[in-house]
Coordinates of C-alpha atoms and ligand atoms in Angstrom, one line a residue:
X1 CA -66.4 32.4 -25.8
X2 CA -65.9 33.7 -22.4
X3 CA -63.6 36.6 -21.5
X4 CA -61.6 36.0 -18.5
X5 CA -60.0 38.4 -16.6
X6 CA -57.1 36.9 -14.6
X7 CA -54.3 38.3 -12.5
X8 CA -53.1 39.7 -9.1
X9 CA -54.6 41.0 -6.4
X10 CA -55.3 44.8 -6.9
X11 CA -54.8 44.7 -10.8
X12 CA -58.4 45.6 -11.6
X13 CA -60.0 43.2 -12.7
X14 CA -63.3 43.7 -11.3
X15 CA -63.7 47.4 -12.1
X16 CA -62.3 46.2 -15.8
X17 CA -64.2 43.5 -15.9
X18 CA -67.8 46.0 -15.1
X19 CA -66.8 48.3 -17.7
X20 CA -66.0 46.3 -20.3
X21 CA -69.1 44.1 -19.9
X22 CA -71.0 47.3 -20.5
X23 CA -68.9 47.8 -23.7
X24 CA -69.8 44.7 -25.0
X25 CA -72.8 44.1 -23.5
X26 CA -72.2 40.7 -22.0
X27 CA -72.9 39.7 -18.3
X28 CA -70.0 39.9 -16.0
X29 CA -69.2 37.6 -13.2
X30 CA -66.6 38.6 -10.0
X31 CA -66.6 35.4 -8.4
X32 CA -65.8 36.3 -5.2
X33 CA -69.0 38.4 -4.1
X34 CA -70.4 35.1 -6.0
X35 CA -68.4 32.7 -3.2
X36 CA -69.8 35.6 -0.2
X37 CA -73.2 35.0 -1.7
X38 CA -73.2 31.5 -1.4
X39 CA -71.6 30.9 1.8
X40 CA -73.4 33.7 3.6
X41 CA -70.2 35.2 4.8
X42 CA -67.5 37.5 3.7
X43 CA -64.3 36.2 2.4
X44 CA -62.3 37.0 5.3
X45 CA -65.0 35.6 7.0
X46 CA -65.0 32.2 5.1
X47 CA -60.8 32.3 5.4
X48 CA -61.2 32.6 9.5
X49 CA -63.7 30.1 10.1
X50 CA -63.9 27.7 7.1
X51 CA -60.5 28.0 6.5
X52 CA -58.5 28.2 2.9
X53 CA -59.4 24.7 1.3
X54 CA -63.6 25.4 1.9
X55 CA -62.9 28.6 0.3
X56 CA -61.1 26.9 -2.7
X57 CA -63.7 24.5 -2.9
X58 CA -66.7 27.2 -3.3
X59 CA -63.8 29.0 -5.7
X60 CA -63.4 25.5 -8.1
X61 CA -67.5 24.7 -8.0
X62 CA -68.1 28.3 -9.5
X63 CA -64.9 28.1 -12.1
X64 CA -66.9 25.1 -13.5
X65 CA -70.5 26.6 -13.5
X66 CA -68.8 30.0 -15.7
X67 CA -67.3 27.6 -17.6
X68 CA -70.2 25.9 -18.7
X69 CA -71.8 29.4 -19.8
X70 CA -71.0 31.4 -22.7
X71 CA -70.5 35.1 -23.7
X72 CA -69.3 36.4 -20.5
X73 CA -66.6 38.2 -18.9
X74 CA -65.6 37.0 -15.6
X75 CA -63.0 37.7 -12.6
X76 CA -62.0 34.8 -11.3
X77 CA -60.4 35.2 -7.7
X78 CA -56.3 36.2 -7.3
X79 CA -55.3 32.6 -6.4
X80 CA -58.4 30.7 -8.0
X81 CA -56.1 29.3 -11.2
X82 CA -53.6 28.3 -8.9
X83 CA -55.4 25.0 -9.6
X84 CA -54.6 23.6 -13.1
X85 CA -58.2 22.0 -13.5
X86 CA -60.0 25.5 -12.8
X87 CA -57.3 27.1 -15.7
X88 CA -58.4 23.9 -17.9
X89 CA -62.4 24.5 -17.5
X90 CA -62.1 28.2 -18.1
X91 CA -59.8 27.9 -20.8
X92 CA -62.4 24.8 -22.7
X93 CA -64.7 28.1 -23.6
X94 CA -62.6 31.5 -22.8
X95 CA -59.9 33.4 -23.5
X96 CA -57.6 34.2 -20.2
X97 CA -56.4 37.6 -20.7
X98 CA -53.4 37.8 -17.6
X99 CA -53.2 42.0 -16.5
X100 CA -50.4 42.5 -14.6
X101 CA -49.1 45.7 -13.3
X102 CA -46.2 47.1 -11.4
X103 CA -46.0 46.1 -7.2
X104 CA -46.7 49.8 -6.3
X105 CA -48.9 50.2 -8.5
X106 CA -50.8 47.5 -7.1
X107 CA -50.3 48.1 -3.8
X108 CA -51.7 52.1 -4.1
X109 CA -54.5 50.6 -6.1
X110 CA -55.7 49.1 -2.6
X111 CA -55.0 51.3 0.2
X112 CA -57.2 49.9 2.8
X113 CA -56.9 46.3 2.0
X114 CA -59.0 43.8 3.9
X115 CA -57.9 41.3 1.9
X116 CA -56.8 38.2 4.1
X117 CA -53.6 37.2 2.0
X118 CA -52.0 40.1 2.7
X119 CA -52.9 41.3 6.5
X120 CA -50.7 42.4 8.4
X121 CA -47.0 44.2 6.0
X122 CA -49.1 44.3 3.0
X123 CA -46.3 45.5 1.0
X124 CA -44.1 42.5 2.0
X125 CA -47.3 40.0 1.8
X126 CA -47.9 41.2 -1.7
X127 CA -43.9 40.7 -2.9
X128 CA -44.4 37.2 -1.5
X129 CA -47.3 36.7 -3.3
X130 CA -46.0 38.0 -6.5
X131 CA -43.1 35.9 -6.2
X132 CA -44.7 32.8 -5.6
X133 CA -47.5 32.9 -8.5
X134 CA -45.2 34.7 -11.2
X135 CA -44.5 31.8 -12.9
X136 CA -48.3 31.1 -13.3
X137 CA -49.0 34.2 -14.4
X138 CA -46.0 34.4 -16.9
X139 CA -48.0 31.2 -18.5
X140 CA -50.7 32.9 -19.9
X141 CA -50.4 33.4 -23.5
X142 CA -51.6 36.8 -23.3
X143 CA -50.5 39.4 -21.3
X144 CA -51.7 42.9 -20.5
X145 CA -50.0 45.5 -18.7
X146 CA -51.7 48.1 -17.1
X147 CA -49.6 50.5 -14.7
X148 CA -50.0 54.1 -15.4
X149 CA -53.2 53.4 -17.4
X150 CA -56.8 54.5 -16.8
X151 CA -59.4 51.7 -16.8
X152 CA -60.8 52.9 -20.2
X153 CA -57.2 52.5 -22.0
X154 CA -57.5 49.0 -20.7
X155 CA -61.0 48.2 -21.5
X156 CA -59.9 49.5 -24.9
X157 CA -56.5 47.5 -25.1
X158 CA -59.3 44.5 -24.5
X159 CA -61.6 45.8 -27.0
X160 CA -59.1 46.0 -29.7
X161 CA -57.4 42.2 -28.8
X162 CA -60.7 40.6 -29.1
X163 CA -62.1 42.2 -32.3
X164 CA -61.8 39.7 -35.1
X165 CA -58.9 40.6 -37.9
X166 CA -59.4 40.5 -41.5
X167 CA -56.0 39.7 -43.8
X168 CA -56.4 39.2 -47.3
X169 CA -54.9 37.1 -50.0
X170 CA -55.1 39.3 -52.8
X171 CA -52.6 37.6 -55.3
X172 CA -54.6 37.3 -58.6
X173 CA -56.8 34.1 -59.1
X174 CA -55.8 33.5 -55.4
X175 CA -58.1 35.7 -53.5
X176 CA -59.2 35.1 -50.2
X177 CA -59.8 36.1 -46.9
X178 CA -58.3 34.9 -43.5
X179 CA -60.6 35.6 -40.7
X180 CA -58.5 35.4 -37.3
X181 CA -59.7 36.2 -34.0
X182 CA -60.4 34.7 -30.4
X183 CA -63.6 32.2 -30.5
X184 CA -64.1 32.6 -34.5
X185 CA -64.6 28.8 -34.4
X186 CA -67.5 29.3 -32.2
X187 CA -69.5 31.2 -35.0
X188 CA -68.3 29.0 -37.5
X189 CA -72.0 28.3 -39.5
X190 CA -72.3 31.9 -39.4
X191 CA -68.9 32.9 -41.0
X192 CA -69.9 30.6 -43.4
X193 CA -73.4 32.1 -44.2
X194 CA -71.7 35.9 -44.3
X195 CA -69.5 34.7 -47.1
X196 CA -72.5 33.2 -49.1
X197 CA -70.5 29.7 -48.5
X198 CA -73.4 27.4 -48.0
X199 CA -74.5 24.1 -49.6
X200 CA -73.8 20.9 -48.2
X201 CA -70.9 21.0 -46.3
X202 CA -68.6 18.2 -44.1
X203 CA -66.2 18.8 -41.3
X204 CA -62.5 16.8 -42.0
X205 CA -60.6 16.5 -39.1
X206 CA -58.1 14.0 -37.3
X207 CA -59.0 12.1 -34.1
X208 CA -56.9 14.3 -32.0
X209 CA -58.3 16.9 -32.7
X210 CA -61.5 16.2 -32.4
X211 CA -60.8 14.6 -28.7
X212 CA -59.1 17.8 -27.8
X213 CA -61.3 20.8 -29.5
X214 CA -65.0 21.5 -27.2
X215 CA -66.0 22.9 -30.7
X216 CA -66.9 19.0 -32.1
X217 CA -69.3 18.5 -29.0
X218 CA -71.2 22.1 -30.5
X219 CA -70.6 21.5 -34.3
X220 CA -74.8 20.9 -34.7
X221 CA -75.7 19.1 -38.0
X222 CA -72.8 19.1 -40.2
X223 CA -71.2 15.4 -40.2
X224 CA -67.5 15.1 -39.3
X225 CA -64.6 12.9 -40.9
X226 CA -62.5 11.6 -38.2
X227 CA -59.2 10.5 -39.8
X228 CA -56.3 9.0 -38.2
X229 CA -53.6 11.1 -36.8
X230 CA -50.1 11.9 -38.2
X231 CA -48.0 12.7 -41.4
X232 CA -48.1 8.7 -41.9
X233 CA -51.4 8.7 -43.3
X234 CA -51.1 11.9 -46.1
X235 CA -50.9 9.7 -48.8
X236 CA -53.2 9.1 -51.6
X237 CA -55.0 5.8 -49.2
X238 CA -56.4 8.4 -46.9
X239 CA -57.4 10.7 -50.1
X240 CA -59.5 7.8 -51.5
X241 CA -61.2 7.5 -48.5
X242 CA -61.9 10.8 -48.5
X243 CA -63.9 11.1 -51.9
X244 CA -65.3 7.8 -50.8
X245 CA -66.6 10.1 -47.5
X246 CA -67.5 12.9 -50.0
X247 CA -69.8 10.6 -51.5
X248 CA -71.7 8.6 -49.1
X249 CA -72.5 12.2 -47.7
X250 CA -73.9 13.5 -51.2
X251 CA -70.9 16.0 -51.7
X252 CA -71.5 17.8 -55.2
X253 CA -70.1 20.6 -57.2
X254 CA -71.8 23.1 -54.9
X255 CA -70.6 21.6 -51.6
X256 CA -67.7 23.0 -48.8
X257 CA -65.9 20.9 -46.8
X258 CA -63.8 22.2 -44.1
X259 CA -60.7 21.3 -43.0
X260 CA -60.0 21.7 -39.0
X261 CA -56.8 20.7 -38.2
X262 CA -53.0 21.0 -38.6
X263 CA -51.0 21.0 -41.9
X264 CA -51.5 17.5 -42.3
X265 CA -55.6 17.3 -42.4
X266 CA -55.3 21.2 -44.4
X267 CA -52.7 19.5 -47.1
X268 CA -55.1 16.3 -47.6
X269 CA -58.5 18.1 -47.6
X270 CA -57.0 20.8 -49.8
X271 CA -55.7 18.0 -52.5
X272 CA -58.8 16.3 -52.4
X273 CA -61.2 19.1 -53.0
X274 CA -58.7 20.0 -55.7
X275 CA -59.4 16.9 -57.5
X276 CA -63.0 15.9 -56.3
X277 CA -65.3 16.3 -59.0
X278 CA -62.8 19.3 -60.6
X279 CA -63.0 20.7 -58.0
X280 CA -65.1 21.8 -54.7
X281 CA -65.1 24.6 -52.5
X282 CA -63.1 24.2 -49.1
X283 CA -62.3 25.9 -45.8
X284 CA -59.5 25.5 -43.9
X285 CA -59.2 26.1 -40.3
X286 CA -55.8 25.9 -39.1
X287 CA -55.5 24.5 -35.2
X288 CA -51.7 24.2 -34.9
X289 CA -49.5 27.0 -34.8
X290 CA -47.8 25.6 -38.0
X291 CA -50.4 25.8 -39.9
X292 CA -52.0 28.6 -38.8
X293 CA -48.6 30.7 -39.8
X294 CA -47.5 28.9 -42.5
X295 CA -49.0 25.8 -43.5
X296 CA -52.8 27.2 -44.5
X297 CA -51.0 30.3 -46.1
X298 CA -50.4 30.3 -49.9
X299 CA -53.1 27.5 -51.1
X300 CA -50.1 24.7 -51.5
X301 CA -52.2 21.8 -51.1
X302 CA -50.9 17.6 -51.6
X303 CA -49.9 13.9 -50.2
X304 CA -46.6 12.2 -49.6
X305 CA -45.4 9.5 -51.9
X306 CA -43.7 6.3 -50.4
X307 CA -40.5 8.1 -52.5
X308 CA -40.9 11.4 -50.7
X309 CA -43.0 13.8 -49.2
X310 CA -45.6 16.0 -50.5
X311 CA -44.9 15.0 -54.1
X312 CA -48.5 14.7 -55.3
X313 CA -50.4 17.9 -55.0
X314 CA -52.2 21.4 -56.3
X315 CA -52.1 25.2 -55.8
X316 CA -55.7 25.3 -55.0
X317 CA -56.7 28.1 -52.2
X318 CA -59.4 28.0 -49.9
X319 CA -62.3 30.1 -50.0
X320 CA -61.4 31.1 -46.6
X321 CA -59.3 30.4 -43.6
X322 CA -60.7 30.7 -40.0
X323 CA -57.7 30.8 -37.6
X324 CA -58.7 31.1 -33.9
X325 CA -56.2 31.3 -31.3
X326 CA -58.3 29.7 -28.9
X327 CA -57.7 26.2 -30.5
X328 CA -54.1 26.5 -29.9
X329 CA -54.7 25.8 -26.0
X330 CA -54.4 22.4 -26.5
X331 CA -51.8 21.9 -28.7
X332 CA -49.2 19.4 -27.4
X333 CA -45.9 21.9 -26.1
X334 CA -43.8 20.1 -28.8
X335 CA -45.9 20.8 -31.1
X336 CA -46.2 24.6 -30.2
X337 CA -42.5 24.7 -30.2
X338 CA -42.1 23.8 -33.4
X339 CA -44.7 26.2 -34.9
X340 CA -42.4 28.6 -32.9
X341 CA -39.4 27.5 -35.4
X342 CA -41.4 28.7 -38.6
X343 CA -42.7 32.1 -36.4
X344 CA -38.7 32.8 -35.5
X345 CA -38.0 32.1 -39.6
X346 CA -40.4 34.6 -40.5
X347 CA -38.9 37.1 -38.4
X348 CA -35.9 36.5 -39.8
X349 CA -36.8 37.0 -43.5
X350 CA -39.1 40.4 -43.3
X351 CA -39.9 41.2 -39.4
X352 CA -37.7 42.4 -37.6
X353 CA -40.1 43.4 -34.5
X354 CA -41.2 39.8 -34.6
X355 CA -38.0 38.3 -34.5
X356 CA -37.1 40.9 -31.4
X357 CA -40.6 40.3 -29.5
X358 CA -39.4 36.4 -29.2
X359 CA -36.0 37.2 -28.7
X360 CA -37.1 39.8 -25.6
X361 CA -38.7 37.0 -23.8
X362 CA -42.1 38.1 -24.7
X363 CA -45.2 35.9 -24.4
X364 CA -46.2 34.6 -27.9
X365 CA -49.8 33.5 -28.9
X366 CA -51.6 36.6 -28.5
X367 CA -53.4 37.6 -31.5
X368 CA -51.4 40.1 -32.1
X369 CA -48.1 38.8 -32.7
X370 CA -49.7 35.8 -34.5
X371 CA -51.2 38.4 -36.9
X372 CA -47.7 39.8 -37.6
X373 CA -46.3 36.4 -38.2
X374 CA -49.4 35.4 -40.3
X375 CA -48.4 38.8 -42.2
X376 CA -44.8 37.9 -43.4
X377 CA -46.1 34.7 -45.1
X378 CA -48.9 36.6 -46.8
X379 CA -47.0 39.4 -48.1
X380 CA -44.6 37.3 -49.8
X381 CA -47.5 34.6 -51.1
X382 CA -49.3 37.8 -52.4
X383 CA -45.7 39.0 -54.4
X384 CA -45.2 35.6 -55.2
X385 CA -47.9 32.8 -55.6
X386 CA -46.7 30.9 -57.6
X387 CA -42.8 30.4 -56.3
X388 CA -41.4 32.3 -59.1
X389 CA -39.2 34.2 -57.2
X390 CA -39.5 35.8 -54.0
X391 CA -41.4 33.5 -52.4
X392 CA -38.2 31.2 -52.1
X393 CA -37.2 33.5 -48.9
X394 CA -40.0 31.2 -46.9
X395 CA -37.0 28.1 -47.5
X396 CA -34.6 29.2 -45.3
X397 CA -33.5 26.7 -43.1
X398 CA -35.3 23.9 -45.3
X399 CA -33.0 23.0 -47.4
X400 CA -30.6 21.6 -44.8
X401 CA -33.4 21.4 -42.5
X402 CA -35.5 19.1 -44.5
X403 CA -32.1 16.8 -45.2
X404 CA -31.7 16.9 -41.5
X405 CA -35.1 16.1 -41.0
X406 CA -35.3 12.7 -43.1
X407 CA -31.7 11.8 -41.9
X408 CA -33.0 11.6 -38.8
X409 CA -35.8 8.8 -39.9
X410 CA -38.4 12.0 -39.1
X411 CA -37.6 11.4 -35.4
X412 CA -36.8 14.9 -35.8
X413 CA -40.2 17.0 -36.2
X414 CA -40.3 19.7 -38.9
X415 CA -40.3 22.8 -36.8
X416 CA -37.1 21.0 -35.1
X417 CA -35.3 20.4 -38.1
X418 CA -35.8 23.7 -39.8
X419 CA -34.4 25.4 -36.5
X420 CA -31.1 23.4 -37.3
X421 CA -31.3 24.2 -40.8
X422 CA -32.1 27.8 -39.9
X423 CA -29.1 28.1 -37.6
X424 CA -27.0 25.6 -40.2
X425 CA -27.9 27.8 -43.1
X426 CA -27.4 31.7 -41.1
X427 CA -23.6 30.1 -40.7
X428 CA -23.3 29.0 -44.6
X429 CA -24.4 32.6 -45.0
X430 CA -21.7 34.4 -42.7
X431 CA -19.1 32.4 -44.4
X432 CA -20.4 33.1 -48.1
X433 CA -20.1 36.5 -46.4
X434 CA -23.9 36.9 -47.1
X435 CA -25.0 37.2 -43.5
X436 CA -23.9 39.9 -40.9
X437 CA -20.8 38.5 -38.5
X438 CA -23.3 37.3 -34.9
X439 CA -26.6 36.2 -37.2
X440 CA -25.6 32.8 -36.4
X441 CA -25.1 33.2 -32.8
X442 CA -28.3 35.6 -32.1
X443 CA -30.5 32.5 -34.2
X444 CA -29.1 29.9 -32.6
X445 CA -30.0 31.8 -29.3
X446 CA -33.5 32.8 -29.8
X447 CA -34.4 29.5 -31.2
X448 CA -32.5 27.7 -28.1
X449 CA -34.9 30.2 -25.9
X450 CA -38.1 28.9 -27.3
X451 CA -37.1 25.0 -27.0
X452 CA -35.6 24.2 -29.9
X453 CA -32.7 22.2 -30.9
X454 CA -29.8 23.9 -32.9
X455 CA -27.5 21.4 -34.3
X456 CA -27.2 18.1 -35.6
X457 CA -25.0 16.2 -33.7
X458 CA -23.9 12.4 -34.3
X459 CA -25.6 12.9 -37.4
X460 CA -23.1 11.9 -40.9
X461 CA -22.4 15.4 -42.9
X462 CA -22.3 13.2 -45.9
X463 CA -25.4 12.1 -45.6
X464 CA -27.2 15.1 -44.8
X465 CA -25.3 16.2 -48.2
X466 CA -26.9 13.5 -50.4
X467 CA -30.4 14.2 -48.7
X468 CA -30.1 17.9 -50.0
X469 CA -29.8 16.7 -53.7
X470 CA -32.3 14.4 -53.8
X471 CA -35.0 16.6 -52.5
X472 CA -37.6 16.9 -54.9
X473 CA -37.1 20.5 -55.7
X474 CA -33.2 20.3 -56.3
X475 CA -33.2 17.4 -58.4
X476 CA -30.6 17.3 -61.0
X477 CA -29.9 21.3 -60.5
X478 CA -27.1 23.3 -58.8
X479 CA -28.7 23.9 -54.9
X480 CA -29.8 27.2 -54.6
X481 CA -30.3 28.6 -51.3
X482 CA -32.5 31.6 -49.5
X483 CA -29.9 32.9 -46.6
X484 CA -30.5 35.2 -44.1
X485 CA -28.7 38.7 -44.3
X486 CA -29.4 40.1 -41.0
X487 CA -32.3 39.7 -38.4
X488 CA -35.7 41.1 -40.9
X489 CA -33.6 40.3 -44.2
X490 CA -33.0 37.2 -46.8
X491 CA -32.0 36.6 -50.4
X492 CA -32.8 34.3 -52.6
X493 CA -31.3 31.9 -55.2
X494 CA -27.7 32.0 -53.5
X495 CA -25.6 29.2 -54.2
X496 CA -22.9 28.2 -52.6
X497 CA -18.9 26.0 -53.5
X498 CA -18.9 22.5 -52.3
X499 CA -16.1 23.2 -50.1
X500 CA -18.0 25.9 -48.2
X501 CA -21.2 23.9 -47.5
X502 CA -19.7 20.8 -46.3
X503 CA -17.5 22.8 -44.2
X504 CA -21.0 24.2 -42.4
X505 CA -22.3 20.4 -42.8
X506 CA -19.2 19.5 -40.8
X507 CA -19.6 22.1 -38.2
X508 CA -23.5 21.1 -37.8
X509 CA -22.3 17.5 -36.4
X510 CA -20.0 18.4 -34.0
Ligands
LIG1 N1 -49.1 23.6 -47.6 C1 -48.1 24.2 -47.2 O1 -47.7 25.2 -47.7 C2 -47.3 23.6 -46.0 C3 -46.3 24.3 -45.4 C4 -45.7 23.8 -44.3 C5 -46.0 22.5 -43.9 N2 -47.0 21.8 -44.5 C6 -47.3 20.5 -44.1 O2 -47.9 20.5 -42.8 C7 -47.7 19.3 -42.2 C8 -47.3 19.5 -40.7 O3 -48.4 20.2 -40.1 P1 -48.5 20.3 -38.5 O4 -47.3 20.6 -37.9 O5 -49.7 21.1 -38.3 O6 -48.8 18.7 -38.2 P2 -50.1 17.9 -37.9 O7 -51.2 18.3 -38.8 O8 -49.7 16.5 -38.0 O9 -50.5 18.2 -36.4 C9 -49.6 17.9 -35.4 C10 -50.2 17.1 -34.3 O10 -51.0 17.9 -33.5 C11 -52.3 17.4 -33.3 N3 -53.1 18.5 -33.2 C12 -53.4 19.5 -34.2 N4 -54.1 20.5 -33.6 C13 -54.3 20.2 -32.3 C14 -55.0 20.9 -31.3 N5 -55.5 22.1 -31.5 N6 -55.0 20.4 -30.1 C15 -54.3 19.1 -29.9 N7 -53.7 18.5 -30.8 C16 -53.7 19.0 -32.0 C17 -52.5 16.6 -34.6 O11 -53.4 15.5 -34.3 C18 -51.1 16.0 -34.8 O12 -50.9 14.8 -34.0 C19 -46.7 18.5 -43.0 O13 -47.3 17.5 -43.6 C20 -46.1 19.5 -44.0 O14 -45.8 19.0 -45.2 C21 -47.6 22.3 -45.6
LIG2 ZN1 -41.6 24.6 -42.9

């Protein structure tokens, strides 16, 4: 994995860039002394007689040479991922770490600027500039702010965001570890060896997944399963196939086979090593943001039956879980949005700085703020592995939200419907006098923010109703509900009159 250091004119990234290339001793690349070498000229030089497109030519060529390399740390030039296909090549094998810093700042940190973009009122060339590119560099997933700090603070705040995290499942006879951090996939063979997890192993994945991850173009000697894409095939067809895969590649007791993908591919691998010869050894590696907050957490592992989903299946952990960030890059936007609805829920349950970080605006993707929501699920699997108790707080939203979500023929994704349900549930709360007067209000806004739908409308409250009782968990018993209290606090096993709930139902249509 490549570091990249993107941002503004002025924001340091060369001199940041040197030093912590040093730090970690890896190369580093500025690209535009690269582009002076090449053409023979300086950079004004180029701008004034080649003009701006030869120079963005020279920029794009080198963008795809880094890109191609490995281990480095480079600076691309202020306006050189202006151009979507540069972002894409850097972003196939680095992580883009955006520093921003405040105008004067900037501006002070380049007092005689020669810099042909802002001749002339530098001050006003550089608000311009600003302006115009903001929007790019809001886009980057991680953000780093550096005014009013020394180039070691930042080359430390660096440091610290690409050092891989260790979490632990520590409930008993669930143990295991959860390795997160930028480019982990990259060293897959030898997180593997660390852990004394060797023996045959296969690679599961789903054929979007493998078109859209650079890892399956590195992944050596291990065979890959390429199954077909989508919650329509978990069910117990695609687990035959899989033992039948399991055998024609010599799978024993002593084998691993790793799941890369979403919740779908981690539910089906997990089942099937469950079951395959009593059991084998399996790693998941979580590559949407569902999974890698929710869905790989907590060793729930199954299929869907033609009467309902995920009816068939095992508690049966992992040995470990590798969740790098870096895989998220190409995750479809709805798909990232809806990872964003179980992220907002676990805010509301037990974070309250998560729940405030989206709700400021904030950038989310950046490791640390999927740690934290990683964290929430953990804790509570770790109280609660087996669903006991506390580990109930994790279904709010889901038990209108999966109604919702199968009386909308599953048009609606998950992540969308548990939004509703989320918002639908915080309002049963405030009138069971459970949740604090404005929950509903502030949920309904945060989860609008990020892209996601908050009610149901058009949709029959009568059938959403019947939905809820047929769910597999509620069968023949009173409903029970996890509600939010306030933002960073639910309870569990609430239930709630008739009256009341399809009074909320009603409300949710309309
Ligand atoms: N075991 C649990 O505790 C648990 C908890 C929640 C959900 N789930 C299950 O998880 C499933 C939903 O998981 P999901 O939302 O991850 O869906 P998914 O696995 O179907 O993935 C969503 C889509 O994104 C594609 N994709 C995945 N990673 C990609 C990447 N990095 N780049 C590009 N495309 C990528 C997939 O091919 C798929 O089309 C459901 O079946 C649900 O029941 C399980
Ligand atoms: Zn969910």
């Amino acid at each position: 994995m490549n570091i990249v250091l993107y941002g503004p004119l002025g924001v340091g990234k060369s001199t940041v860039g040197k030093t912590l290339a040093a730090r970690l001793g890896r190369e580093f690349v500025d690209s535009d002394p690269l582009i002076e070498a090449r053409a023979g000229l300086t950079i004004p030089q180029v701008f004034a007689q080649q003009g701006e497109v030869a120079f963005r030519e020279f920029e794009s060529t080198i963008c795809n040479e880094l890109a191609a390399r490995n281990n480095l740390v480079i600076a691309p030039g202020g306006g050189a991922l202006l151009n979507p296909a540069n972002r894409a090549a850097l972003e196939q094998n680095g992580l883009i770490i955006c520093l921003r810093a405040a105008e004067d700042a900037l501006l002070a940190r380049m007092p005689h600027t020669d810099r042909p973009l802002l001749a002339g009122d530098a001050a006003a060339k550089l608000h311009a500039l600003l302006e115009a590119r903001q929007s790019l560099y809001d886009s980057f997933a991680v953000q780093l702010d550096t005014t009013r700090k020394s180039i070691p603070q930042v080359v430390d705040e660096i440091e610290a965001l690409v050092a891989p995290r260790r979490l632990q499942i520590t409930a008993p006879g669930f143990e295991h570890e959860i390795a997160l951090g930028y480019g982990l996939l990259e060293n897959l063979p030898a997180l593997l060896t660390q852990r004394n997890l060797t023996g045959t192993t296969l690679i599961v994945t789903d054929e979007n997944i493998k078109a859209a991850l650079p890892f399956f173009n590195q992944s050596g000697n291990t065979p890959v399963v390429v199954l077909p894409a989508g919650e329509d095939h978990k069910n117990l067809a695609t687990i035959a196939r899989l033992y039948d895969a399991f055998l024609a590649h010599g799978l024993d007791r002593n084998s691993i086979v790793i799941a890369v993908g979403g919740g779908v591919i981690g539910d089906m691998v997990g089942f099937a090593a469950a079951t395959y010869m009593r059991g084998i050894k399996w790693v998941n590696v979580p590559t949407t943001l569902l999974s890698m907050v929710d869905a790989s957490l907590g060793g729930k592992t199954g299929v869907d039956l033609p009467q309902g989903k995920n009816l068939v299946g095992a508690f049966y952990p992992p040995s470990l879980i590798v969740s790098d960030p870096l895989t998220l890059q190409t995750l479809p936007r709805r798909e990232w949005i809806g990872g964003m609805a179980e992220v907002i829920k676990h805010g509301l349950i037990d974070d309250t700085s998560l729940f405030e970080w989206i709700e400021a605006g904030h950038a989310f993707g950046s490791v640390d703020v999927l740690q934290q929501a990683i964290s929430v699920k953990v804790r509570v699997v770790n109280e609660d592995p087996y669903e006991k108790g506390r580990r109930a707080l994790l279904n709010v939203g889901h038990t209108i939200g999966h109604a919702v979500e199968s009386a909308s023929g599953f048009k609606l994704s998950h992540g969308e419907s548990v939004a509703i349900g989320m918002v639908a549930e915080a309002k049963l709360a405030k009138r069971l006098e459970v949740a604090e007067a404005g929950l509903p209000e502030r949920l309904a806004r945060v989860c609008a923010q990020v892209g996601l739908p908050v009610d149901a409308r058009g949709m029959e409250p009568g059938h959403i109703r019947q939905l809820m009782s047929s769910d597999k968990k509620k069968a023949g018993k009173q409903l029970k509900f996890a509600l939010p209290k306030r933002v960073g606090e639910a309870a569990y096993g609430i239930e709630a009159d008739e009256a009341v709930l399809m009074d909320t139902l009603n409300e949710l249509v309309t």
